[in-house]
């Protein structure tokens, strides 16, 4: 557990935690108390692209894959094979959760299936690793935090950048004031998929081995469409439909804004605005091809920009984070970070000399050029952090509450976009303080029967 985490007062967040169930308290109940040498047994729900990748990282730590589960038989078989061929197989995750000897559940289903199996895993006395964004709607995320606290489970979110040494170092430098006063942070994803996007396949029959009704689960019942399911030789395209996900804000922006909020020590924005539209893409996705979200925090402004029709990059990277401070600028992404000192003009220097004492003058303009490249495997370390926390019952690096925070920040961006409103948010109570009933409704999500999210 990092110093930053241990300093954090979870009890302050009474609105989303269950009284008396702070993770920092001792006295956890577990299905099995794990000794240092006990082999941990994993159940995987959703053996698609990320599920298998995550699972292999658990296996590198010596974890035994006891069961795999998927509603798409070809992916279930891929998962079984990747697990070494001996795991139990299930189509229904509730049967996997019934297995008493499973200690931890990995949930790598599409976003609309993150909340329910994670809450039910907590209720079944299992720890969990659940993918980001933690939910499709803000209100679901609150229930996930509540379940982790109520059932005293360790729940790690797949925000694995938190486990990379260079992200940790960059965050520390920002917090230590290397960049001076940071007042503006920019995040982005740029690409060019003009004009066809993900295409426009017709509705049709689901492929062999897919239980389409189960895949839809709590989402509205609609005819099968390949883009909605999305599994193929690419990242699955369910991401681009609001019934199952939140487009780029729910996918990439969560990774980026997680680092921003961590570095800037904030728990959520005060105001949220967003502009964007589908100007030219001719595919059947729901999402804009051009988007900008602006969040105002108590002491800075942050933006997320997403272009799908022009890949011209910033700092030579199609995605990233830039912190702009009074003393310097930092570019940060998965490959490393670079600090660019803010040049002081001759006039500025003379003016400072006139106004300030010698000490302050010497501090100015001293931000060094700094650079650090990615040196470690964040995902592998992230899984290792969860496994260690399962044994010690400590708070993992990307605890569900942090996952909730960065997910809800980004989901609020989409609520602003879809409601076309300037929203005001109270981070302390985790409530909208300005927003119409229509915007308020977008914070929640109706579950299709028989599915219910009950903590
Ligand atoms: N942390 C990261 O860096 C990272 C990277 C990629 C993806 N992800 C996240 O991982 C999740 C999965 O993404 P993906 O690209 O691997 O998707 P995918 O479509 O390849 O895999 C999802 C799998 O879940 C299965 N599934 C759907 N509903 C199910 C249910 N009720 N029970 C069991 N299985 C079910 C699907 O059939 C599919 O095989 C997404 O939430 C995504 O945001 C995270």
Tab-separated table of C-alpha atoms and ligand atoms in Angstrom:
chain	number	residue	atom	x	y	z
A	1	UNK	CA	0.000	0.000	0.000
A	2	UNK	CA	1.448	3.379	-0.975
A	3	UNK	CA	1.904	6.241	1.511
A	4	UNK	CA	-0.656	8.188	-0.413
A	5	UNK	CA	-3.198	5.428	0.058
A	6	UNK	CA	-2.478	4.975	3.751
A	7	UNK	CA	-2.944	8.700	4.341
A	8	UNK	CA	-6.304	8.653	2.715
A	9	UNK	CA	-9.287	8.772	5.012
A	10	UNK	CA	-11.791	6.349	3.575
A	11	UNK	CA	-14.227	7.045	6.377
A	12	UNK	CA	-14.682	10.590	5.085
A	13	UNK	CA	-16.461	9.165	2.075
A	14	UNK	CA	-19.469	8.055	4.108
A	15	UNK	CA	-21.785	8.497	1.149
A	16	UNK	CA	-20.268	5.583	-0.691
A	17	UNK	CA	-18.797	3.446	2.048
A	18	UNK	CA	-20.584	1.347	4.560
A	19	UNK	CA	-20.163	2.693	8.062
A	20	UNK	CA	-17.551	0.831	10.049
A	21	UNK	CA	-16.196	-1.126	7.115
A	22	UNK	CA	-13.090	0.809	6.141
A	23	UNK	CA	-10.534	-1.333	4.356
A	24	UNK	CA	-7.881	-0.059	6.711
A	25	UNK	CA	-9.565	-1.837	9.607
A	26	UNK	CA	-8.546	-5.295	10.693
A	27	UNK	CA	-10.924	-8.208	11.098
A	28	UNK	CA	-11.734	-9.256	7.536
A	29	UNK	CA	-13.682	-12.384	6.974
A	30	UNK	CA	-12.499	-14.453	4.031
A	31	UNK	CA	-13.708	-17.687	2.529
A	32	UNK	CA	-10.243	-19.067	3.142
A	33	UNK	CA	-7.523	-17.347	5.153
A	34	UNK	CA	-4.551	-17.423	2.815
A	35	UNK	CA	-1.152	-18.319	4.208
A	36	UNK	CA	2.042	-17.123	2.548
A	37	UNK	CA	2.461	-20.451	0.750
A	38	UNK	CA	-1.148	-21.220	-0.107
A	39	UNK	CA	-1.800	-21.422	-3.818
A	40	UNK	CA	-4.474	-18.944	-4.835
A	41	UNK	CA	-7.313	-20.270	-7.019
A	42	UNK	CA	-8.809	-18.047	-9.709
A	43	UNK	CA	-12.117	-18.027	-11.566
A	44	UNK	CA	-12.234	-16.023	-14.809
A	45	UNK	CA	-15.483	-14.492	-16.089
A	46	UNK	CA	-15.129	-13.355	-19.710
A	47	UNK	CA	-12.276	-15.054	-21.540
A	48	UNK	CA	-12.034	-12.580	-24.393
A	49	UNK	CA	-8.969	-10.635	-25.391
A	50	UNK	CA	-8.262	-8.828	-22.110
A	51	UNK	CA	-9.544	-11.680	-19.938
A	52	UNK	CA	-6.978	-14.104	-21.338
A	53	UNK	CA	-4.186	-11.535	-21.112
A	54	UNK	CA	-5.042	-10.797	-17.462
A	55	UNK	CA	-5.403	-14.506	-16.666
A	56	UNK	CA	-1.942	-15.240	-18.053
A	57	UNK	CA	-0.534	-12.608	-15.719
A	58	UNK	CA	-2.172	-14.353	-12.744
A	59	UNK	CA	-0.635	-17.626	-13.965
A	60	UNK	CA	2.842	-16.023	-14.113
A	61	UNK	CA	2.442	-15.429	-10.367
A	62	UNK	CA	1.733	-19.136	-9.807
A	63	UNK	CA	-2.045	-18.770	-9.458
A	64	UNK	CA	-4.092	-21.828	-10.390
A	65	UNK	CA	-6.941	-21.206	-12.818
A	66	UNK	CA	-9.749	-23.273	-11.278
A	67	UNK	CA	-12.544	-22.191	-13.624
A	68	UNK	CA	-13.262	-20.193	-16.751
A	69	UNK	CA	-16.625	-18.813	-17.835
A	70	UNK	CA	-17.886	-17.252	-21.049
A	71	UNK	CA	-21.242	-17.001	-22.829
A	72	UNK	CA	-19.456	-17.417	-26.191
A	73	UNK	CA	-18.317	-21.025	-26.516
A	74	UNK	CA	-15.367	-20.352	-28.913
A	75	UNK	CA	-13.918	-17.852	-26.410
A	76	UNK	CA	-14.611	-20.231	-23.518
A	77	UNK	CA	-12.553	-22.874	-25.325
A	78	UNK	CA	-9.758	-20.343	-25.961
A	79	UNK	CA	-9.795	-19.505	-22.256
A	80	UNK	CA	-9.699	-23.177	-21.270
A	81	UNK	CA	-6.754	-23.775	-23.568
A	82	UNK	CA	-4.869	-20.721	-22.280
A	83	UNK	CA	-5.507	-21.935	-18.715
A	84	UNK	CA	-3.761	-25.237	-19.475
A	85	UNK	CA	-6.856	-27.304	-20.342
A	86	UNK	CA	-7.787	-28.445	-16.835
A	87	UNK	CA	-10.064	-25.709	-15.481
A	88	UNK	CA	-13.794	-26.206	-14.953
A	89	UNK	CA	-15.896	-24.464	-17.608
A	90	UNK	CA	-19.150	-22.552	-17.151
A	91	UNK	CA	-21.484	-20.467	-19.261
A	92	UNK	CA	-23.273	-19.027	-16.231
A	93	UNK	CA	-21.021	-16.999	-13.914
A	94	UNK	CA	-23.341	-17.725	-10.964
A	95	UNK	CA	-22.204	-21.361	-11.106
A	96	UNK	CA	-18.582	-20.250	-11.066
A	97	UNK	CA	-19.308	-18.090	-8.011
A	98	UNK	CA	-20.849	-21.141	-6.273
A	99	UNK	CA	-17.441	-22.897	-6.292
A	100	UNK	CA	-16.247	-22.715	-2.691
A	101	UNK	CA	-12.578	-23.259	-3.527
A	102	UNK	CA	-12.265	-20.151	-5.732
A	103	UNK	CA	-10.509	-17.345	-3.851
A	104	UNK	CA	-10.544	-14.589	-6.445
A	105	UNK	CA	-12.623	-13.705	-9.478
A	106	UNK	CA	-11.328	-11.907	-12.551
A	107	UNK	CA	-14.130	-10.065	-14.348
A	108	UNK	CA	-13.129	-9.112	-17.906
A	109	UNK	CA	-16.567	-9.042	-19.467
A	110	UNK	CA	-17.827	-6.031	-21.483
A	111	UNK	CA	-18.547	-2.981	-19.310
A	112	UNK	CA	-22.303	-3.620	-18.929
A	113	UNK	CA	-21.423	-6.816	-17.090
A	114	UNK	CA	-18.856	-5.368	-14.677
A	115	UNK	CA	-21.117	-4.410	-11.780
A	116	UNK	CA	-23.282	-7.461	-11.213
A	117	UNK	CA	-20.702	-10.303	-11.168
A	118	UNK	CA	-18.341	-8.115	-9.087
A	119	UNK	CA	-21.018	-7.386	-6.471
A	120	UNK	CA	-22.052	-11.059	-6.474
A	121	UNK	CA	-18.401	-12.152	-6.138
A	122	UNK	CA	-18.144	-9.976	-2.999
A	123	UNK	CA	-21.362	-11.500	-1.685
A	124	UNK	CA	-19.921	-14.966	-2.324
A	125	UNK	CA	-16.905	-14.068	-0.151
A	126	UNK	CA	-14.434	-13.796	-3.021
A	127	UNK	CA	-11.889	-11.097	-3.741
A	128	UNK	CA	-11.950	-9.635	-7.230
A	129	UNK	CA	-10.062	-8.018	-10.080
A	130	UNK	CA	-12.531	-6.142	-12.237
A	131	UNK	CA	-11.860	-4.291	-15.441
A	132	UNK	CA	-12.193	-0.584	-16.046
A	133	UNK	CA	-14.429	1.336	-16.385
A	134	UNK	CA	-15.945	-0.214	-13.293
A	135	UNK	CA	-19.452	0.326	-14.648
A	136	UNK	CA	-21.561	1.831	-17.407
A	137	UNK	CA	-23.451	4.120	-15.008
A	138	UNK	CA	-22.250	6.087	-11.983
A	139	UNK	CA	-24.884	4.626	-9.640
A	140	UNK	CA	-23.751	1.060	-10.373
A	141	UNK	CA	-20.209	2.016	-9.384
A	142	UNK	CA	-21.402	3.258	-5.995
A	143	UNK	CA	-22.959	-0.147	-5.342
A	144	UNK	CA	-19.703	-1.886	-6.241
A	145	UNK	CA	-17.805	0.167	-3.646
A	146	UNK	CA	-20.566	-0.497	-1.132
A	147	UNK	CA	-20.374	-4.254	-1.764
A	148	UNK	CA	-16.578	-4.357	-1.401
A	149	UNK	CA	-16.863	-2.565	1.957
A	150	UNK	CA	-19.908	-4.443	3.218
A	151	UNK	CA	-18.472	-7.883	2.495
A	152	UNK	CA	-14.896	-6.796	3.341
A	153	UNK	CA	-13.401	-7.889	0.047
A	154	UNK	CA	-10.213	-6.797	-1.663
A	155	UNK	CA	-11.223	-5.467	-5.090
A	156	UNK	CA	-8.592	-4.294	-7.546
A	157	UNK	CA	-9.577	-2.442	-10.733
A	158	UNK	CA	-7.629	-2.985	-13.974
A	159	UNK	CA	-6.081	0.500	-13.836
A	160	UNK	CA	-2.655	-1.092	-14.024
A	161	UNK	CA	-0.755	2.082	-14.926
A	162	UNK	CA	-0.779	2.714	-11.154
A	163	UNK	CA	1.675	-0.186	-10.839
A	164	UNK	CA	4.239	1.137	-13.373
A	165	UNK	CA	7.279	2.747	-11.710
A	166	UNK	CA	7.375	5.625	-14.200
A	167	UNK	CA	3.728	6.581	-13.574
A	168	UNK	CA	4.398	6.468	-9.812
A	169	UNK	CA	7.471	8.662	-10.243
A	170	UNK	CA	5.652	11.128	-12.486
A	171	UNK	CA	2.780	11.432	-9.998
A	172	UNK	CA	5.240	12.028	-7.183
A	173	UNK	CA	7.040	14.757	-9.159
A	174	UNK	CA	3.779	16.554	-9.898
A	175	UNK	CA	2.749	16.293	-6.233
A	176	UNK	CA	6.184	17.499	-5.098
A	177	UNK	CA	5.747	20.676	-7.164
A	178	UNK	CA	8.393	20.054	-9.830
A	179	UNK	CA	6.148	21.702	-12.401
A	180	UNK	CA	5.207	24.590	-10.110
A	181	UNK	CA	1.499	25.342	-9.940
A	182	UNK	CA	-0.340	23.068	-12.352
A	183	UNK	CA	-3.465	24.765	-13.635
A	184	UNK	CA	-4.159	22.890	-16.875
A	185	UNK	CA	-4.036	19.196	-17.780
A	186	UNK	CA	-4.727	17.832	-21.209
A	187	UNK	CA	-5.519	14.214	-22.137
A	188	UNK	CA	-6.307	12.825	-25.587
A	189	UNK	CA	-6.773	9.971	-28.034
A	190	UNK	CA	-6.396	10.753	-31.713
A	191	UNK	CA	-6.785	8.355	-34.637
A	192	UNK	CA	-8.082	8.324	-38.179
A	193	UNK	CA	-10.747	5.782	-39.062
A	194	UNK	CA	-12.424	8.045	-41.637
A	195	UNK	CA	-14.901	7.450	-43.257
A	196	UNK	CA	-16.121	3.920	-42.504
A	197	UNK	CA	-15.301	3.654	-38.782
A	198	UNK	CA	-16.360	0.220	-37.539
A	199	UNK	CA	-18.673	-0.261	-40.542
A	200	UNK	CA	-22.362	-0.878	-40.649
A	201	UNK	CA	-23.157	-4.608	-40.635
A	202	UNK	CA	-26.858	-5.602	-40.766
A	203	UNK	CA	-28.644	-7.281	-37.845
A	204	UNK	CA	-28.659	-11.048	-38.182
A	205	UNK	CA	-28.370	-14.382	-36.404
A	206	UNK	CA	-25.792	-14.739	-33.620
A	207	UNK	CA	-22.777	-16.932	-34.430
A	208	UNK	CA	-22.743	-20.565	-33.299
A	209	UNK	CA	-21.982	-20.942	-29.620
A	210	UNK	CA	-23.067	-17.430	-28.563
A	211	UNK	CA	-25.890	-17.021	-26.038
A	212	UNK	CA	-26.873	-13.528	-27.231
A	213	UNK	CA	-29.595	-13.070	-24.599
A	214	UNK	CA	-27.085	-13.844	-21.815
A	215	UNK	CA	-24.455	-11.590	-23.410
A	216	UNK	CA	-27.032	-8.732	-23.370
A	217	UNK	CA	-27.914	-9.585	-19.764
A	218	UNK	CA	-29.170	-6.451	-17.982
A	219	UNK	CA	-28.986	-4.376	-21.203
A	220	UNK	CA	-32.056	-3.891	-23.452
A	221	UNK	CA	-33.069	-6.797	-25.652
A	222	UNK	CA	-32.118	-6.011	-29.260
A	223	UNK	CA	-31.509	-8.150	-32.353
A	224	UNK	CA	-27.981	-9.482	-32.750
A	225	UNK	CA	-25.591	-7.166	-34.560
A	226	UNK	CA	-21.950	-8.042	-35.017
A	227	UNK	CA	-20.758	-4.569	-34.021
A	228	UNK	CA	-22.722	-4.681	-30.764
A	229	UNK	CA	-21.134	-8.029	-29.841
A	230	UNK	CA	-17.928	-6.936	-31.453
A	231	UNK	CA	-15.738	-10.003	-30.928
A	232	UNK	CA	-13.434	-10.495	-33.891
A	233	UNK	CA	-9.905	-9.892	-35.030
A	234	UNK	CA	-9.789	-6.473	-33.302
A	235	UNK	CA	-10.663	-4.881	-29.961
A	236	UNK	CA	-14.344	-5.687	-29.494
A	237	UNK	CA	-16.650	-2.925	-30.682
A	238	UNK	CA	-19.289	-3.159	-27.905
A	239	UNK	CA	-17.282	-0.168	-26.585
A	240	UNK	CA	-19.014	2.146	-29.022
A	241	UNK	CA	-22.623	1.489	-27.921
A	242	UNK	CA	-24.149	3.230	-24.893
A	243	UNK	CA	-26.139	0.134	-23.879
A	244	UNK	CA	-22.865	-1.634	-23.055
A	245	UNK	CA	-20.185	1.008	-22.597
A	246	UNK	CA	-19.261	4.688	-22.887
A	247	UNK	CA	-17.157	4.996	-26.035
A	248	UNK	CA	-13.683	6.465	-25.683
A	249	UNK	CA	-14.368	8.300	-22.408
A	250	UNK	CA	-15.291	4.988	-20.730
A	251	UNK	CA	-12.466	3.114	-22.377
A	252	UNK	CA	-9.259	5.170	-22.629
A	253	UNK	CA	-10.069	8.393	-20.788
A	254	UNK	CA	-10.530	6.399	-17.558
A	255	UNK	CA	-6.875	5.264	-17.712
A	256	UNK	CA	-5.715	8.838	-18.399
A	257	UNK	CA	-7.924	10.675	-15.903
A	258	UNK	CA	-7.088	8.105	-13.215
A	259	UNK	CA	-3.490	9.325	-13.325
A	260	UNK	CA	-4.555	12.982	-13.502
A	261	UNK	CA	-6.789	12.776	-10.414
A	262	UNK	CA	-4.155	10.781	-8.514
A	263	UNK	CA	-1.375	13.272	-9.345
A	264	UNK	CA	-3.556	16.289	-8.606
A	265	UNK	CA	-4.952	14.782	-5.364
A	266	UNK	CA	-8.602	15.374	-6.220
A	267	UNK	CA	-11.644	13.188	-5.752
A	268	UNK	CA	-13.768	14.526	-8.571
A	269	UNK	CA	-14.563	17.592	-10.661
A	270	UNK	CA	-16.798	20.539	-9.697
A	271	UNK	CA	-18.192	21.198	-13.153
A	272	UNK	CA	-18.381	19.161	-16.327
A	273	UNK	CA	-19.105	20.274	-19.885
A	274	UNK	CA	-18.734	18.385	-23.152
A	275	UNK	CA	-19.132	19.054	-26.844
A	276	UNK	CA	-19.025	16.556	-29.644
A	277	UNK	CA	-20.873	14.996	-32.499
A	278	UNK	CA	-20.786	12.360	-35.199
A	279	UNK	CA	-19.773	14.674	-38.011
A	280	UNK	CA	-18.673	12.261	-40.675
A	281	UNK	CA	-18.321	8.595	-39.631
A	282	UNK	CA	-20.828	6.395	-41.402
A	283	UNK	CA	-20.831	3.416	-39.055
A	284	UNK	CA	-23.642	2.202	-36.764
A	285	UNK	CA	-21.937	3.138	-33.475
A	286	UNK	CA	-23.604	5.528	-30.999
A	287	UNK	CA	-20.560	7.620	-30.238
A	288	UNK	CA	-19.264	10.979	-31.510
A	289	UNK	CA	-16.283	11.023	-33.860
A	290	UNK	CA	-15.162	14.361	-32.428
A	291	UNK	CA	-15.354	15.088	-28.710
A	292	UNK	CA	-14.036	17.379	-26.038
A	293	UNK	CA	-14.816	17.076	-22.322
A	294	UNK	CA	-13.784	19.828	-19.905
A	295	UNK	CA	-13.697	19.286	-16.158
A	296	UNK	CA	-13.135	22.113	-13.729
A	297	UNK	CA	-11.563	21.125	-10.416
A	298	UNK	CA	-11.013	23.383	-7.402
A	299	UNK	CA	-7.561	24.446	-8.627
A	300	UNK	CA	-7.191	23.419	-12.264
A	301	UNK	CA	-8.946	22.571	-15.521
A	302	UNK	CA	-8.585	19.231	-17.321
A	303	UNK	CA	-9.670	18.257	-20.819
A	304	UNK	CA	-10.078	15.043	-22.781
A	305	UNK	CA	-10.051	15.300	-26.558
A	306	UNK	CA	-10.997	12.513	-28.907
A	307	UNK	CA	-10.707	12.730	-32.693
A	308	UNK	CA	-11.459	9.751	-34.915
A	309	UNK	CA	-10.897	11.476	-38.253
A	310	UNK	CA	-7.468	12.982	-37.836
A	311	UNK	CA	-4.524	11.220	-36.276
A	312	UNK	CA	-2.139	14.175	-36.080
A	313	UNK	CA	-0.498	13.683	-32.711
A	314	UNK	CA	0.702	15.760	-29.774
A	315	UNK	CA	4.272	15.189	-28.593
A	316	UNK	CA	4.436	12.517	-31.320
A	317	UNK	CA	1.906	10.335	-29.464
A	318	UNK	CA	-1.659	9.429	-30.416
A	319	UNK	CA	-2.686	9.467	-26.741
A	320	UNK	CA	-1.269	10.883	-23.547
A	321	UNK	CA	-1.388	13.269	-20.625
A	322	UNK	CA	0.238	16.696	-20.403
A	323	UNK	CA	0.500	18.581	-17.109
A	324	UNK	CA	1.059	22.307	-17.643
A	325	UNK	CA	2.620	24.057	-14.626
A	326	UNK	CA	4.046	27.503	-13.922
A	327	UNK	CA	7.572	26.027	-13.916
A	328	UNK	CA	7.334	23.267	-16.454
A	329	UNK	CA	5.348	20.891	-18.606
A	330	UNK	CA	5.263	17.107	-18.351
A	331	UNK	CA	4.260	14.733	-21.114
A	332	UNK	CA	3.352	11.272	-19.769
A	333	UNK	CA	2.216	8.037	-21.358
A	334	UNK	CA	2.881	4.288	-21.133
A	335	UNK	CA	6.292	4.666	-22.751
A	336	UNK	CA	7.598	7.099	-20.102
A	337	UNK	CA	7.582	10.790	-19.245
A	338	UNK	CA	9.472	13.908	-20.166
A	339	UNK	CA	9.635	17.248	-18.351
A	340	UNK	CA	10.143	20.457	-20.311
A	341	UNK	CA	11.184	23.420	-18.125
A	342	UNK	CA	9.177	26.585	-18.629
A	343	UNK	CA	11.498	29.159	-20.183
A	344	UNK	CA	11.579	32.486	-18.380
A	345	UNK	CA	11.824	35.522	-20.591
A	346	UNK	CA	14.412	38.184	-19.816
A	347	UNK	CA	11.600	40.551	-18.840
A	348	UNK	CA	10.096	37.983	-16.462
A	349	UNK	CA	13.480	37.431	-14.912
A	350	UNK	CA	14.121	41.126	-14.296
A	351	UNK	CA	10.589	41.637	-12.962
A	352	UNK	CA	10.995	38.702	-10.564
A	353	UNK	CA	14.347	40.027	-9.508
A	354	UNK	CA	12.730	43.345	-8.690
A	355	UNK	CA	9.711	41.863	-6.874
A	356	UNK	CA	11.017	38.834	-5.086
A	357	UNK	CA	13.689	38.086	-2.560
A	358	UNK	CA	16.810	36.257	-3.569
A	359	UNK	CA	15.526	32.887	-2.367
A	360	UNK	CA	12.469	32.872	-4.561
A	361	UNK	CA	14.478	34.159	-7.496
A	362	UNK	CA	16.837	31.237	-7.216
A	363	UNK	CA	14.022	28.746	-7.111
A	364	UNK	CA	12.558	30.050	-10.338
A	365	UNK	CA	13.611	28.555	-13.631
A	366	UNK	CA	15.328	25.663	-11.915
A	367	UNK	CA	13.026	22.853	-13.018
A	368	UNK	CA	15.425	20.419	-14.632
A	369	UNK	CA	14.824	18.636	-17.870
A	370	UNK	CA	13.855	15.140	-16.824
A	371	UNK	CA	13.032	11.961	-18.605
A	372	UNK	CA	12.140	8.408	-17.603
A	373	UNK	CA	11.281	5.496	-19.849
A	374	UNK	CA	8.921	2.683	-19.011
A	375	UNK	CA	10.980	0.028	-17.247
A	376	UNK	CA	8.535	-2.532	-15.911
A	377	UNK	CA	5.449	-4.585	-16.745
A	378	UNK	CA	2.614	-2.692	-15.054
A	379	UNK	CA	-0.074	-5.321	-15.610
A	380	UNK	CA	2.039	-8.123	-14.122
A	381	UNK	CA	2.921	-5.972	-11.090
A	382	UNK	CA	-0.706	-4.904	-10.733
A	383	UNK	CA	-1.900	-8.498	-10.494
A	384	UNK	CA	0.927	-9.156	-8.017
A	385	UNK	CA	-0.268	-6.236	-5.880
A	386	UNK	CA	-3.772	-7.751	-5.682
A	387	UNK	CA	-2.384	-11.170	-4.711
A	388	UNK	CA	-0.262	-9.627	-1.966
A	389	UNK	CA	-3.248	-7.636	-0.677
A	390	UNK	CA	-5.360	-10.801	-0.648
A	391	UNK	CA	-2.887	-12.268	1.841
A	392	UNK	CA	-2.379	-9.127	3.953
A	393	UNK	CA	-5.968	-7.760	3.594
A	394	UNK	CA	-4.533	-4.361	2.724
A	395	UNK	CA	-5.930	-1.888	0.201
A	396	UNK	CA	-4.760	-2.572	-3.367
A	397	UNK	CA	-3.215	0.178	-5.511
A	398	UNK	CA	-6.259	0.565	-7.729
A	399	UNK	CA	-8.834	-0.116	-5.039
A	400	UNK	CA	-12.464	-0.135	-6.202
A	401	UNK	CA	-12.932	3.352	-4.737
A	402	UNK	CA	-10.227	4.792	-7.014
A	403	UNK	CA	-11.771	2.880	-9.916
A	404	UNK	CA	-15.140	4.357	-9.018
A	405	UNK	CA	-13.673	7.844	-8.892
A	406	UNK	CA	-11.950	7.874	-12.277
A	407	UNK	CA	-14.754	5.922	-13.947
A	408	UNK	CA	-17.428	8.296	-12.647
A	409	UNK	CA	-15.415	11.364	-13.718
A	410	UNK	CA	-15.383	10.047	-17.282
A	411	UNK	CA	-18.964	8.787	-17.229
A	412	UNK	CA	-20.032	12.266	-16.073
A	413	UNK	CA	-18.355	13.600	-19.223
A	414	UNK	CA	-20.732	11.489	-21.281
A	415	UNK	CA	-23.705	12.560	-19.149
A	416	UNK	CA	-22.798	16.188	-19.970
A	417	UNK	CA	-22.402	15.323	-23.651
A	418	UNK	CA	-25.671	13.427	-23.914
A	419	UNK	CA	-27.736	15.869	-21.836
A	420	UNK	CA	-26.048	18.906	-23.488
A	421	UNK	CA	-25.820	20.510	-20.056
A	422	UNK	CA	-23.190	22.151	-17.906
A	423	UNK	CA	-23.239	19.902	-14.851
A	424	UNK	CA	-22.157	20.692	-11.319
A	425	UNK	CA	-20.944	17.851	-9.124
A	426	UNK	CA	-20.251	17.656	-5.415
A	427	UNK	CA	-17.323	15.290	-4.922
A	428	UNK	CA	-17.931	15.010	-1.157
A	429	UNK	CA	-21.481	13.694	-1.492
A	430	UNK	CA	-20.952	12.206	-4.988
A	431	UNK	CA	-24.102	13.922	-6.219
A	432	UNK	CA	-25.115	16.263	-9.032
A	433	UNK	CA	-25.836	19.673	-7.565
A	434	UNK	CA	-26.823	21.117	-10.931
A	435	UNK	CA	-28.338	19.058	-13.712
A	436	UNK	CA	-31.825	18.413	-15.087
A	437	UNK	CA	-33.868	15.284	-14.269
A	438	UNK	CA	-32.766	13.980	-17.691
A	439	UNK	CA	-29.100	14.304	-16.696
A	440	UNK	CA	-29.850	12.787	-13.296
A	441	UNK	CA	-31.462	9.797	-15.033
A	442	UNK	CA	-28.289	9.215	-17.067
A	443	UNK	CA	-26.400	8.590	-13.808
A	444	UNK	CA	-28.360	5.361	-13.419
A	445	UNK	CA	-29.294	2.461	-15.603
A	446	UNK	CA	-32.337	0.220	-15.725
A	447	UNK	CA	-31.657	-3.502	-15.508
A	448	UNK	CA	-33.587	-5.840	-17.755
A	449	UNK	CA	-35.381	-8.598	-15.808
A	450	UNK	CA	-34.470	-10.926	-14.255
A	451	UNK	CA	-31.205	-9.139	-13.481
A	452	UNK	CA	-31.046	-6.914	-10.403
A	453	UNK	CA	-28.138	-5.152	-8.757
A	454	UNK	CA	-28.691	-5.568	-5.040
A	455	UNK	CA	-25.891	-5.167	-2.491
B	1	LIG	N1	-7.128	-2.508	-18.334
B	1	LIG	C1	-6.854	-2.505	-19.609
B	1	LIG	O1	-5.798	-2.059	-20.040
B	1	LIG	C2	-7.861	-3.056	-20.578
B	1	LIG	C3	-7.475	-3.321	-21.899
B	1	LIG	C4	-8.437	-3.867	-22.749
B	1	LIG	C5	-9.730	-4.111	-22.298
B	1	LIG	N2	-10.052	-3.814	-21.016
B	1	LIG	C6	-11.427	-4.042	-20.519
B	1	LIG	O2	-11.680	-5.433	-20.522
B	1	LIG	C7	-13.067	-5.669	-20.757
B	1	LIG	C8	-13.211	-6.704	-21.867
B	1	LIG	O3	-12.705	-6.136	-23.069
B	1	LIG	P1	-12.242	-7.063	-24.290
B	1	LIG	O4	-11.734	-6.180	-25.337
B	1	LIG	O5	-11.364	-8.148	-23.781
B	1	LIG	O6	-13.651	-7.676	-24.748
B	1	LIG	P2	-13.979	-9.060	-25.446
B	1	LIG	O7	-15.271	-8.879	-26.137
B	1	LIG	O8	-12.794	-9.527	-26.227
B	1	LIG	O9	-14.154	-10.062	-24.222
B	1	LIG	C9	-15.294	-10.076	-23.389
B	1	LIG	C10	-15.715	-11.518	-23.213
B	1	LIG	O10	-16.730	-11.553	-22.213
B	1	LIG	C11	-17.706	-12.487	-22.640
B	1	LIG	N3	-18.949	-12.240	-21.911
B	1	LIG	C12	-19.905	-11.305	-22.128
B	1	LIG	N4	-20.851	-11.382	-21.200
B	1	LIG	C13	-20.515	-12.393	-20.364
B	1	LIG	C14	-21.095	-12.955	-19.195
B	1	LIG	N5	-22.246	-12.516	-18.672
B	1	LIG	N6	-20.468	-14.004	-18.585
B	1	LIG	C15	-19.319	-14.488	-19.089
B	1	LIG	N7	-18.708	-13.994	-20.204
B	1	LIG	C16	-19.306	-12.948	-20.818
B	1	LIG	C17	-17.789	-12.265	-24.136
B	1	LIG	O11	-18.409	-13.348	-24.783
B	1	LIG	C18	-16.314	-12.115	-24.481
B	1	LIG	O12	-15.712	-13.361	-24.733
B	1	LIG	C19	-13.675	-4.311	-21.095
B	1	LIG	O13	-14.346	-3.806	-19.981
B	1	LIG	C20	-12.483	-3.439	-21.408
B	1	LIG	O14	-12.694	-2.088	-21.070
B	1	LIG	C21	-9.149	-3.306	-20.151
